[in-house]
XYZ file of C-alpha atoms in Angstrom:
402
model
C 54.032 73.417 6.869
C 51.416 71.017 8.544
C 49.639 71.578 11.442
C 49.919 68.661 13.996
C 46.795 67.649 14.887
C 46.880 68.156 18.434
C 47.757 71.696 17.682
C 44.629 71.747 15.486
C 42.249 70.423 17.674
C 43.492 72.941 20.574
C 42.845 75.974 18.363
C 39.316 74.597 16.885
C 37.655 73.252 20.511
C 36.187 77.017 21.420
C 34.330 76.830 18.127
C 33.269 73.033 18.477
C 31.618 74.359 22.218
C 30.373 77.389 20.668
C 28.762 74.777 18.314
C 27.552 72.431 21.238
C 26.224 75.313 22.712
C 24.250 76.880 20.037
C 23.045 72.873 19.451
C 21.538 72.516 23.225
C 20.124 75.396 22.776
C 17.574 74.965 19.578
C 17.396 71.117 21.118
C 15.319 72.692 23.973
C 13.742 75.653 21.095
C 12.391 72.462 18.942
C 11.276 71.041 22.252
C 9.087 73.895 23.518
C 5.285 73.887 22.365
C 4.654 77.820 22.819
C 6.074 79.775 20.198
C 6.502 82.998 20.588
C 6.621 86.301 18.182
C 9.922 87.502 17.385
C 12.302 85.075 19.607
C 15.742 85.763 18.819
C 18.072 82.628 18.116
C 21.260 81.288 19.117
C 23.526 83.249 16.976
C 21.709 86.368 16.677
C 19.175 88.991 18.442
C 16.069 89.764 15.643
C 14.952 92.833 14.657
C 11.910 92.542 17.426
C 14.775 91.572 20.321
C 16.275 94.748 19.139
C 13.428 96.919 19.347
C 12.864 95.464 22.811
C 16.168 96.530 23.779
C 15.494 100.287 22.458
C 12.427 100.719 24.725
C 13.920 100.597 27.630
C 15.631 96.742 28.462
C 18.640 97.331 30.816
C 21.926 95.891 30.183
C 21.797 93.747 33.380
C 18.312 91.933 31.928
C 21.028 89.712 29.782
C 20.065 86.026 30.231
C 23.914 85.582 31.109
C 22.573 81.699 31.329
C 22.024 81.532 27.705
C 25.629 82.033 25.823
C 26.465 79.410 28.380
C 24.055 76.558 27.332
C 22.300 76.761 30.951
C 19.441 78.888 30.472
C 16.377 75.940 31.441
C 13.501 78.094 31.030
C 14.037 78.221 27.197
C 11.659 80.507 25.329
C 9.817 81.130 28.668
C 12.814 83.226 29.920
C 11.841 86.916 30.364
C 15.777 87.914 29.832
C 17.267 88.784 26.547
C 19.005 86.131 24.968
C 22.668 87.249 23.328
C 25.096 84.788 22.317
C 28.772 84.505 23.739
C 31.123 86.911 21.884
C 28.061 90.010 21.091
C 28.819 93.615 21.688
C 26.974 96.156 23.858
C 26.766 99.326 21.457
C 25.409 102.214 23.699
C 24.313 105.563 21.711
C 24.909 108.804 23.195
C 21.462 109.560 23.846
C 20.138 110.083 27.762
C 19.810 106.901 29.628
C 21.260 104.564 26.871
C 17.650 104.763 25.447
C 19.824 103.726 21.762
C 21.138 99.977 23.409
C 21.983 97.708 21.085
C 23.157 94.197 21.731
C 24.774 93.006 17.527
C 26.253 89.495 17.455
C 29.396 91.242 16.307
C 32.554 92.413 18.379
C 32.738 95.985 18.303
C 36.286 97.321 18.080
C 37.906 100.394 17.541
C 41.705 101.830 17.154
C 41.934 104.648 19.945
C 45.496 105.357 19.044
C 44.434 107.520 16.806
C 42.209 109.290 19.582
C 45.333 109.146 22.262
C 49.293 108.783 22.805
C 48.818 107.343 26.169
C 46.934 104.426 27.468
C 44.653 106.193 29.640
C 43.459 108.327 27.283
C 42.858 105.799 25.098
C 40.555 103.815 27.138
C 38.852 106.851 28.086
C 37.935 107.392 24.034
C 37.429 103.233 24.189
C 34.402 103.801 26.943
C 33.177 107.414 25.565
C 32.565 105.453 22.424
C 30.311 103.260 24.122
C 32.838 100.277 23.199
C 34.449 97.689 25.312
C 37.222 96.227 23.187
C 39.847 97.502 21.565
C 42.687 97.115 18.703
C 45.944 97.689 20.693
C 48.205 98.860 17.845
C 50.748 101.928 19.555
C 50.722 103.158 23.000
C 53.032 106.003 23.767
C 54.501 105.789 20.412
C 55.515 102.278 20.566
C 53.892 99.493 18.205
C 52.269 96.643 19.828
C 55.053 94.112 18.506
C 57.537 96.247 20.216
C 56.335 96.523 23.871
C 58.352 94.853 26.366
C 56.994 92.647 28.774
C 56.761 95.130 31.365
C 54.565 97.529 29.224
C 52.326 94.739 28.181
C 51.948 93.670 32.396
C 50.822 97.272 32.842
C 48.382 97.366 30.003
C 46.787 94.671 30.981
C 46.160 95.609 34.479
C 44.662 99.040 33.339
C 42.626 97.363 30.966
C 40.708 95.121 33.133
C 40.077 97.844 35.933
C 38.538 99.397 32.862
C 36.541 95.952 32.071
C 38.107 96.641 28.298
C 39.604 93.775 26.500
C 41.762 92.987 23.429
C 40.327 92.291 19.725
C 43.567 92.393 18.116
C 46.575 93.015 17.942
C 47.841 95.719 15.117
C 50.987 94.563 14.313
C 52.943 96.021 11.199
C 53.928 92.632 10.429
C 54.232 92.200 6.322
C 53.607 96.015 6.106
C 56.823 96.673 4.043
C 58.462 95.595 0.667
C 59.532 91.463 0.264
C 63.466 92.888 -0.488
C 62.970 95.004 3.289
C 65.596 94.102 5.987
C 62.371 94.900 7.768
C 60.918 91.526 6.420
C 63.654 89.383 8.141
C 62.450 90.628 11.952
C 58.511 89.555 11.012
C 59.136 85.627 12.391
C 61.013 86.928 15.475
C 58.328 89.767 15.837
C 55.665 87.026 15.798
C 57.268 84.810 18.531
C 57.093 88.158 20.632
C 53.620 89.284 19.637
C 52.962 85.846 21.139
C 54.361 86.441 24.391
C 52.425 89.891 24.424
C 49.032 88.685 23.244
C 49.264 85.625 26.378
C 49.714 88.591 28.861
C 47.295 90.509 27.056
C 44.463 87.734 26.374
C 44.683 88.189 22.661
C 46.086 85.756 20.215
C 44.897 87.181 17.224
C 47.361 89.086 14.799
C 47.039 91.877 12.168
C 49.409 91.317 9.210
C 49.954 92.649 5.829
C 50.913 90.519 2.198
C 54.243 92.499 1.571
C 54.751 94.809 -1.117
C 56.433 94.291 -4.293
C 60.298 94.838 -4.314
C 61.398 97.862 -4.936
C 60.540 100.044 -7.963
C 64.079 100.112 -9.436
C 63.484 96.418 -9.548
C 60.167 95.221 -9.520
C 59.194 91.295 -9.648
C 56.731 90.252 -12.218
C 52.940 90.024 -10.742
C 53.452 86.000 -10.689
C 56.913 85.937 -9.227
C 55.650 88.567 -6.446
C 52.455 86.597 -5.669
C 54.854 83.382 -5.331
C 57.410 85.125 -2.605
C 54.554 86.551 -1.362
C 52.544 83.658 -0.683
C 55.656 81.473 0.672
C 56.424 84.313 2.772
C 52.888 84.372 4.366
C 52.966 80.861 4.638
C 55.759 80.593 6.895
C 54.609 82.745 9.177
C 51.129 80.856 9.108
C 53.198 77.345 9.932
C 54.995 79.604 12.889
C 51.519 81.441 14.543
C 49.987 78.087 14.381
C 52.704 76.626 16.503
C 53.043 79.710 18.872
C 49.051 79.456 18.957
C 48.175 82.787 17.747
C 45.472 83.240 14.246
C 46.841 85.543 11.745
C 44.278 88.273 10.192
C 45.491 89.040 6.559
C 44.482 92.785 5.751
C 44.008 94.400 2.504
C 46.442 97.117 1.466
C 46.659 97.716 -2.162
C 45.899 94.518 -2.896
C 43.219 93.977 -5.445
C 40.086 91.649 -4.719
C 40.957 89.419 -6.879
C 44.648 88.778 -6.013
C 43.557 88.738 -2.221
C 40.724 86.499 -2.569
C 43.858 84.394 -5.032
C 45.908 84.248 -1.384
C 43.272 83.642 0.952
C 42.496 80.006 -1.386
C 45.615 79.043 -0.132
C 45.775 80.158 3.471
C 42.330 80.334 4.571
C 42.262 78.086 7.709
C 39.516 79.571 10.620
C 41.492 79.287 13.475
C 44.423 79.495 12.353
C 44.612 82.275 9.452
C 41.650 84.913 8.715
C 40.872 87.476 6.647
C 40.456 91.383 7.370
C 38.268 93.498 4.996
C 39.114 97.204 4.754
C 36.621 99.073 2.788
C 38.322 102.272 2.392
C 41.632 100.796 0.941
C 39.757 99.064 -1.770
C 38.045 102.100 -2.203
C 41.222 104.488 -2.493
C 42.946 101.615 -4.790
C 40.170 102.471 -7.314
C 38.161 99.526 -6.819
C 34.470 99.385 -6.425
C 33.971 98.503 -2.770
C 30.579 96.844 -3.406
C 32.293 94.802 -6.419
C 34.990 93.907 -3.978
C 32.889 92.681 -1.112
C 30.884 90.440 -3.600
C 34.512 89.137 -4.213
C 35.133 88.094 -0.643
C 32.365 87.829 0.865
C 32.612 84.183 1.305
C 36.584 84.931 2.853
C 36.015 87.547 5.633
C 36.525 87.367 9.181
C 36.491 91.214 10.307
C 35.780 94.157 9.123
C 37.756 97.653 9.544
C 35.708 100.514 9.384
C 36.589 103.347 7.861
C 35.435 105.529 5.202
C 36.587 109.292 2.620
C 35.465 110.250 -0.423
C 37.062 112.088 -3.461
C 37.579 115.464 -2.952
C 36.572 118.118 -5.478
C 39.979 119.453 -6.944
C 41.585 116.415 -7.943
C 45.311 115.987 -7.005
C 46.865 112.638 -6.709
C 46.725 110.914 -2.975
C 44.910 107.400 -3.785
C 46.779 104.481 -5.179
C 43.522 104.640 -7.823
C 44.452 108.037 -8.444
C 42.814 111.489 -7.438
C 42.955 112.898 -3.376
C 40.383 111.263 -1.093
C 39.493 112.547 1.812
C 38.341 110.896 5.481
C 34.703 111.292 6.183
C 32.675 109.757 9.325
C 31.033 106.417 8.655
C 28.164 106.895 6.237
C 29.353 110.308 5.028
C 31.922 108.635 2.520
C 31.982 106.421 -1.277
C 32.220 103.339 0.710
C 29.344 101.734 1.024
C 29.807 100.512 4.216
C 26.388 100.401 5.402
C 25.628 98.231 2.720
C 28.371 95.809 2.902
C 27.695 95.557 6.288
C 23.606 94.928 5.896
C 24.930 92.084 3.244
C 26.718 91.118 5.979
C 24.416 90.493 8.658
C 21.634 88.378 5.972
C 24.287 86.197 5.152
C 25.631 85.320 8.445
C 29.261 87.052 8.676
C 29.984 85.974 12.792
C 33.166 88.485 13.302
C 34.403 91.717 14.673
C 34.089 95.112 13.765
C 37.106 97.762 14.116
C 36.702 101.283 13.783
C 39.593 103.082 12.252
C 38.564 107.223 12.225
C 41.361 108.767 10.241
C 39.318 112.070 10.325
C 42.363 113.955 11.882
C 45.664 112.356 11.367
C 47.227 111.701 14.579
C 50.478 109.852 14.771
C 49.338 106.552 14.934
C 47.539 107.046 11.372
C 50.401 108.644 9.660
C 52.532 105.837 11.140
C 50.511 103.676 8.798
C 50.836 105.382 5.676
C 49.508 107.718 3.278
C 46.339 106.476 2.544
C 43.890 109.923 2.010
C 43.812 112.964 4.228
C 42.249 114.125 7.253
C 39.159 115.702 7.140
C 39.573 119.324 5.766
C 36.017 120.205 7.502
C 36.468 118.901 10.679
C 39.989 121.083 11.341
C 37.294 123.142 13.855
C 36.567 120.377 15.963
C 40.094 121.076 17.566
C 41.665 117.774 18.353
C 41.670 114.216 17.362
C 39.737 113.016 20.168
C 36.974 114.860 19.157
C 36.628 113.034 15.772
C 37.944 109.879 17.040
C 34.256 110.562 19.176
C 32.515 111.307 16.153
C 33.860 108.467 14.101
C 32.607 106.119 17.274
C 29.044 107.833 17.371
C 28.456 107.088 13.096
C 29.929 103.913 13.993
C 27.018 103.243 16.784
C 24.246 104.692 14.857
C 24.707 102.637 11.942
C 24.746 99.573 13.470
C 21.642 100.491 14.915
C 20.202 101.289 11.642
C 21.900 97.787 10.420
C 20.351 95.822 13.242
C 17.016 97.294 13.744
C 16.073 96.735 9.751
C 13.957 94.190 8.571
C 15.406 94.145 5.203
């Protein structure tokens, strides 16, 4: 279905004044005589800006002026420039000596560190994170909180200054012939009563399975129900106002990339790219960014590797097991490096799986928890690591020159 076009221009006007903004700002940039060394831009902080940051810059020496459009001293201005939607990444070292400001949103799933709300904004902050993925909180999924729940959330949530990237809904996470399937347009017109009260209008979905295995469609026929399927709901969150985030879950690149041609839209219908489940579908994860790299919006971060021993687990075949970020087959630090040269503006979520807490299993079986981390006790602890690898390699990503 068509968007109206008052509809359309409501959901594109932030990014036409993120676009006024960024042109004010190099309008003054060409206009200033001095140049100086290193200045960082309107849509990024450079590799100098960085290091600046690492030798002591404190978080309240943000030009808060600049993301605005309003910052009149230009190049002159002794603050850090950052613009409107960068994250804060904070390493664990004594005095935040490790600050990093990346033009990215920097998210994470602390369901998988907590049951309960509280706990889970603790991990949020103990990460050195201020946004979150709200996906289950006390066992219940996002698109099943009541209005109630959602009105309490959101009060704890801004006491804790944390806000919402997403919302994790299990929306197209189930087989086309699913009675499950028939709820997904009423479960979007409550996500979208949720995500008002919550601030959030954006929307994790999956691309439904094929039918079931007694009676599978053809690859064609499923891609067809699929895509009209996805469609639909597009046509709906485009009328309720929320942008749908397509993730990929068996999927290969090549039939995902063959979706996101038709429903592509920014602002209205995104892309997620999950490096370990093209990784545990057998696909090269390097190969598959190359594929989509032109199609992403956000990134979820995790990452396992194959363990020694075999057994089946993966849909590519063989076990795989979680590892922190960096640790695993994933090349996620070089996806994300790509990333960052060739302009990617989106957010990042961190998704542990190191110890499989409800929340993961919830998901489904994609690898097993980390066999040498059992010590560490309890899932908070490796929801901690997870957020520390997280941290440092951004900081490695960001304070490259290459």
């Amino acid at each position: 279905a068509d968007i109206s076009g008052g509809l359309r221009a409501s959901l594109l006007a932030p990014l036409r004044v993120a676009y006024a903004v960024q042109r004010a700002v190099l309008q003054r940039e060409r206009k200033t005589k001095k140049k100086e060394k290193g200045k960082t831009s309107s849509t990024a902080v450079s590799a100098k800006g960085l290091g600046e940051v690492g030798e002591g810059k404190k978080l309240d020496e943000v030009c808060h002026n600049f993301a605005r459009g309003r910052c009149r001293k230009g190049s002159q201005c002794r603050r850090l420039h950052v613009h409107a939607g960068a994250s804060i990444i904070m390493g664990k070292t004594a005095r935040n000596t490790n600050t990093v400001i990346i033009p990215w949103v920097l998210s994470c799933f602390p369901d998988e560190a907590a049951d309960t709300i509280d706990d889970q904004i603790l991990a949020v902050l103990q990460g050195g994170m201020n946004y979150m993925d709200v996906r289950n909180v006390d066992g219940t999924n996002v698109a099943d909180l009541s209005v109630a729940t959602a009105q309490h959330l959101r009060a704890k949530l801004e006491r804790a200054g944390v806000r919402v990237n997403m919302l994790g809904s299990p929306i197209g996470k189930c087989s086309l012939d699913s009675r499950d399937a028939l709820k997904d347009v009423d479960r979007l017109r409550h996500l979208a009563v949720i995500g008002k009260i919550l601030g959030c209008n954006r929307v994790r979905i999956f691309s439904y399975a094929n039918c079931k295995k007694e009676l599978p469609l053809s690859e064609n026929v499923w891609r067809a129900a699929s895509l009209q399927r996805l469609v639909c709901l597009k046509a709906e969150a485009a009328r309720l106002g929320l942008v749908l985030f397509l993730e990929n879950e068996g999927d290969p690149p090549c039939r995902m990339r063959s979706l996101l041609v038709e429903l592509r839209d920014p602002g209205v219908f995104g892309a997620i790219f999950d490096v370990d489940n093209y990784l545990q579908c057998g696909e090269d994860t390097w190969c598959a960014w190359e594929t989509l790299r032109g199609c992403t919006d956000a990134f979820h971060l995790k990452e396992s590797k194959q363990a020694v021993g075999g057994g089946s687990g993966g849909a590519g075949g063989g076990r795989f097991e979680h590892m922190p970020l960096g640790s695993g087959d994933g090349q996620v630090a070089r996806i994300l490096r790509d990333a960052r040269k060739t302009g990617f503006q989106g957010s990042l979520s961190v998704e542990p799986r190191l110890t499989h807490s409800s929340a993961a299993l919830a998901t489904g079986p994609h690898g097993d928890g980390s066999e040498s981390l059992k010590g560490l006790g309890n899932k908070a602890a490796t929801f901690q690591m997870t957020a520390d690898a997280a941290v440092s390699m951004l900081q490695a990503v960001f304070s490259s020159t290459g």
